[in-house]
PDB file of C-alpha atoms and ligand atoms in Angstrom:
ATOM      1  CA  MET A   1      39.203 -13.226  -5.476  1.00 93.00           C
ATOM      2  CA  LEU A   2      38.075  -9.740  -4.539  1.00 96.00           C
ATOM      3  CA  THR A   3      40.176  -7.271  -6.486  1.00 95.00           C
ATOM      4  CA  LYS A   4      38.979  -3.763  -5.617  1.00 97.00           C
ATOM      5  CA  ILE A   5      36.026  -1.630  -4.616  1.00 97.00           C
ATOM      6  CA  HIS A   6      34.004  -1.608  -7.807  1.00 97.00           C
ATOM      7  CA  HIS A   7      31.516   1.010  -6.689  1.00 97.00           C
ATOM      8  CA  VAL A   8      29.760   2.659  -3.799  1.00 98.00           C
ATOM      9  CA  GLY A   9      25.967   2.712  -4.108  1.00 98.00           C
ATOM     10  CA  VAL A  10      24.110   5.894  -3.165  1.00 98.00           C
ATOM     11  CA  VAL A  11      20.320   6.122  -2.985  1.00 98.00           C
ATOM     12  CA  VAL A  12      18.903   9.417  -4.248  1.00 98.00           C
ATOM     13  CA  ARG A  13      15.443  10.901  -4.559  1.00 97.00           C
ATOM     14  CA  SER A  14      16.172  12.359  -8.004  1.00 97.00           C
ATOM     15  CA  ALA A  15      19.006  11.097 -10.187  1.00 97.00           C
ATOM     16  CA  ASP A  16      18.816  14.253 -12.303  1.00 98.00           C
ATOM     17  CA  GLU A  17      19.330  16.388  -9.202  1.00 98.00           C
ATOM     18  CA  ALA A  18      22.170  14.134  -7.971  1.00 98.00           C
ATOM     19  CA  LEU A  19      23.912  14.410 -11.358  1.00 98.00           C
ATOM     20  CA  LYS A  20      24.255  18.135 -10.753  1.00 98.00           C
ATOM     21  CA  PHE A  21      26.655  17.228  -7.946  1.00 98.00           C
ATOM     22  CA  TYR A  22      28.444  14.066  -9.118  1.00 98.00           C
ATOM     23  CA  ARG A  23      28.651  14.854 -12.844  1.00 98.00           C
ATOM     24  CA  ASP A  24      28.519  18.628 -13.028  1.00 98.00           C
ATOM     25  CA  ALA A  25      30.238  19.789  -9.818  1.00 98.00           C
ATOM     26  CA  LEU A  26      32.701  16.895  -9.332  1.00 98.00           C
ATOM     27  CA  GLY A  27      33.160  16.366 -13.073  1.00 98.00           C
ATOM     28  CA  LEU A  28      32.752  12.568 -13.002  1.00 98.00           C
ATOM     29  CA  PRO A  29      31.837  11.038 -16.387  1.00 98.00           C
ATOM     30  CA  VAL A  30      28.632   8.973 -16.658  1.00 98.00           C
ATOM     31  CA  THR A  31      29.416   5.490 -17.995  1.00 95.00           C
ATOM     32  CA  GLU A  32      25.932   3.966 -17.654  1.00 94.00           C
ATOM     33  CA  ASP A  33      22.441   5.363 -17.197  1.00 96.00           C
ATOM     34  CA  ARG A  34      19.448   3.102 -17.463  1.00 94.00           C
ATOM     35  CA  VAL A  35      16.207   2.014 -15.873  1.00 95.00           C
ATOM     36  CA  ILE A  36      16.254  -1.560 -14.606  1.00 89.00           C
ATOM     37  CA  ASP A  37      12.566  -2.404 -14.641  1.00 87.00           C
ATOM     38  CA  ASP A  38      12.620  -5.625 -12.625  1.00 84.00           C
ATOM     39  CA  GLN A  39      14.563  -3.892  -9.838  1.00 87.00           C
ATOM     40  CA  GLY A  40      12.466  -0.724  -9.956  1.00 93.00           C
ATOM     41  CA  VAL A  41      15.438   1.618 -10.162  1.00 95.00           C
ATOM     42  CA  ARG A  42      17.155   4.049 -12.457  1.00 97.00           C
ATOM     43  CA  GLY A  43      20.828   3.277 -12.055  1.00 96.00           C
ATOM     44  CA  ILE A  44      23.684   5.557 -13.048  1.00 96.00           C
ATOM     45  CA  LEU A  45      27.390   4.748 -12.901  1.00 96.00           C
ATOM     46  CA  LEU A  46      29.961   7.532 -12.771  1.00 98.00           C
ATOM     47  CA  LYS A  47      33.640   6.756 -13.135  1.00 97.00           C
ATOM     48  CA  VAL A  48      36.255   7.892 -10.632  1.00 97.00           C
ATOM     49  CA  GLY A  49      39.678   6.400 -11.307  1.00 95.00           C
ATOM     50  CA  GLY A  50      39.310   2.607 -11.293  1.00 94.00           C
ATOM     51  CA  SER A  51      36.087   2.712  -9.287  1.00 97.00           C
ATOM     52  CA  GLU A  52      32.600   4.090  -9.677  1.00 97.00           C
ATOM     53  CA  ILE A  53      29.755   5.774  -7.883  1.00 98.00           C
ATOM     54  CA  GLU A  54      26.361   4.124  -8.472  1.00 97.00           C
ATOM     55  CA  LEU A  55      23.350   6.386  -8.095  1.00 98.00           C
ATOM     56  CA  LEU A  56      20.059   4.582  -7.462  1.00 97.00           C
ATOM     57  CA  GLU A  57      16.733   6.338  -7.860  1.00 98.00           C
ATOM     58  CA  PRO A  58      13.646   4.233  -7.149  1.00 97.00           C
ATOM     59  CA  THR A  59      11.105   4.146  -9.971  1.00 96.00           C
ATOM     60  CA  ARG A  60       8.513   2.205  -7.923  1.00 95.00           C
ATOM     61  CA  ASN A  61       7.438   2.160  -4.282  1.00 93.00           C
ATOM     62  CA  ASP A  62       7.662  -1.586  -3.641  1.00 93.00           C
ATOM     63  CA  THR A  63      11.419  -2.173  -3.729  1.00 91.00           C
ATOM     64  CA  GLY A  64      14.162  -2.331  -1.122  1.00 90.00           C
ATOM     65  CA  VAL A  65      15.707   0.842  -2.518  1.00 94.00           C
ATOM     66  CA  ALA A  66      12.367   2.675  -2.242  1.00 96.00           C
ATOM     67  CA  ARG A  67      11.938   1.494   1.376  1.00 95.00           C
ATOM     68  CA  PHE A  68      15.499   2.568   2.173  1.00 95.00           C
ATOM     69  CA  LEU A  69      14.764   6.065   0.828  1.00 97.00           C
ATOM     70  CA  GLU A  70      11.489   6.214   2.727  1.00 96.00           C
ATOM     71  CA  THR A  71      12.888   5.176   6.094  1.00 96.00           C
ATOM     72  CA  ARG A  72      16.475   6.468   6.018  1.00 95.00           C
ATOM     73  CA  GLY A  73      16.428   9.181   3.379  1.00 97.00           C
ATOM     74  CA  GLU A  74      19.106   9.788   0.772  1.00 98.00           C
ATOM     75  CA  GLY A  75      22.570   8.451   1.405  1.00 97.00           C
ATOM     76  CA  MET A  76      25.079   5.626   1.163  1.00 97.00           C
ATOM     77  CA  HIS A  77      23.393   2.314   0.468  1.00 97.00           C
ATOM     78  CA  HIS A  78      26.004  -0.366  -0.264  1.00 97.00           C
ATOM     79  CA  ILE A  79      29.634  -1.175  -1.047  1.00 98.00           C
ATOM     80  CA  CYS A  80      30.380  -3.348  -4.058  1.00 98.00           C
ATOM     81  CA  PHE A  81      33.530  -5.459  -4.297  1.00 98.00           C
ATOM     82  CA  GLU A  82      34.686  -6.571  -7.716  1.00 98.00           C
ATOM     83  CA  SER A  83      35.431 -10.262  -8.138  1.00 97.00           C
ATOM     84  CA  ASP A  84      36.740 -12.386 -10.982  1.00 96.00           C
ATOM     85  CA  ASP A  85      34.316 -15.144  -9.930  1.00 96.00           C
ATOM     86  CA  VAL A  86      31.126 -13.916  -8.311  1.00 97.00           C
ATOM     87  CA  GLU A  87      29.678 -17.433  -8.095  1.00 97.00           C
ATOM     88  CA  ALA A  88      32.683 -18.609  -6.034  1.00 97.00           C
ATOM     89  CA  GLU A  89      32.437 -15.562  -3.714  1.00 97.00           C
ATOM     90  CA  LEU A  90      28.778 -16.315  -3.071  1.00 97.00           C
ATOM     91  CA  GLU A  91      29.488 -19.998  -2.356  1.00 97.00           C
ATOM     92  CA  ALA A  92      32.332 -19.083   0.009  1.00 97.00           C
ATOM     93  CA  ALA A  93      30.091 -16.629   1.874  1.00 97.00           C
ATOM     94  CA  ARG A  94      27.335 -19.239   2.122  1.00 97.00           C
ATOM     95  CA  ALA A  95      29.794 -21.833   3.444  1.00 97.00           C
ATOM     96  CA  LYS A  96      30.908 -19.380   6.150  1.00 97.00           C
ATOM     97  CA  GLY A  97      27.333 -18.919   7.319  1.00 96.00           C
ATOM     98  CA  ILE A  98      26.986 -15.365   6.050  1.00 97.00           C
ATOM     99  CA  GLN A  99      23.367 -14.412   5.465  1.00 97.00           C
ATOM    100  CA  LEU A 100      22.676 -13.919   1.761  1.00 97.00           C
ATOM    101  CA  ILE A 101      20.133 -11.795  -0.038  1.00 95.00           C
ATOM    102  CA  ASP A 102      20.685 -13.450  -3.428  1.00 96.00           C
ATOM    103  CA  GLU A 103      20.899 -17.239  -3.611  1.00 95.00           C
ATOM    104  CA  LYS A 104      22.662 -16.972  -6.959  1.00 96.00           C
ATOM    105  CA  PRO A 105      24.262 -14.217  -9.059  1.00 97.00           C
ATOM    106  CA  ARG A 106      21.967 -12.211 -11.325  1.00 93.00           C
ATOM    107  CA  PRO A 107      22.499  -9.549 -13.989  1.00 89.00           C
ATOM    108  CA  GLY A 108      22.800  -6.002 -12.637  1.00 87.00           C
ATOM    109  CA  LEU A 109      24.194  -2.639 -13.623  1.00 86.00           C
ATOM    110  CA  ALA A 110      27.789  -3.661 -12.834  1.00 88.00           C
ATOM    111  CA  GLY A 111      27.669  -7.115 -14.475  1.00 91.00           C
ATOM    112  CA  MET A 112      26.769 -10.336 -12.665  1.00 96.00           C
ATOM    113  CA  ILE A 113      25.988  -9.323  -9.104  1.00 95.00           C
ATOM    114  CA  CYS A 114      24.762 -10.624  -5.751  1.00 97.00           C
ATOM    115  CA  PHE A 115      24.115  -9.126  -2.336  1.00 96.00           C
ATOM    116  CA  LEU A 116      24.973 -10.227   1.207  1.00 97.00           C
ATOM    117  CA  HIS A 117      22.663  -9.243   4.038  1.00 95.00           C
ATOM    118  CA  PRO A 118      23.799  -6.276   6.169  1.00 94.00           C
ATOM    119  CA  LYS A 119      22.929  -8.247   9.341  1.00 93.00           C
ATOM    120  CA  SER A 120      25.922 -10.476   8.625  1.00 91.00           C
ATOM    121  CA  ASN A 121      28.200  -7.586   7.635  1.00 91.00           C
ATOM    122  CA  HIS A 122      28.166  -5.167  10.563  1.00 95.00           C
ATOM    123  CA  GLY A 123      25.330  -3.095   9.164  1.00 93.00           C
ATOM    124  CA  VAL A 124      26.722  -2.681   5.652  1.00 96.00           C
ATOM    125  CA  LEU A 125      24.926  -4.037   2.601  1.00 96.00           C
ATOM    126  CA  VAL A 126      27.658  -5.755   0.555  1.00 98.00           C
ATOM    127  CA  GLU A 127      27.517  -6.474  -3.158  1.00 97.00           C
ATOM    128  CA  PHE A 128      29.838  -8.636  -5.241  1.00 98.00           C
ATOM    129  CA  ALA A 129      30.124  -7.864  -8.960  1.00 97.00           C
ATOM    130  CA  GLN A 130      31.835  -9.562 -11.841  1.00 97.00           C
ATOM    131  CA  PRO A 131      31.868  -7.075 -14.719  1.00 93.00           C
ATOM    132  CA  ILE A 132      30.857  -8.469 -18.088  1.00 86.00           C
ATOM    133  CA  ALA A 133      32.748  -5.834 -20.043  1.00 65.00           C
ATOM    134  CA  GLU A 134      35.267  -3.262 -18.878  1.00 54.00           C
ATOM    135  CA  HIS A 135      34.041   0.326 -18.885  1.00 49.00           C
TER     136      HIS A 135
HETATM  137 CO1   CO B 201      25.634  -1.705  -6.711  1.00 88.27          CO
END
């Protein structure tokens, strides 16, 4: 079951520059800040109520996030729905013929995650996440 919007993903050129807005100007606390090598991103989560903002700065040129930044510039990248069973969400989406990016859930910044293709979702990249531990 989808329970809430877990986070909104935003692609930025410089996470340090973006923190000046989200952390310093808006006053949102950083709950996570790390480089995910296999995804080629520095990911930062900032808490706002029961949801989060996820900043994504590419650390390599050969990733989807890097291509997004190159072609579309900085901006909103994806919406992530929280689920209590990410595997079941993915199976349900597959059964309904929704185009998937991930064939099975994998570890990500927000827990176990998977992505659905924006072509199947009216132009919006959709992520499902099942948090491993509550922030
Ligand atoms: Co995300």
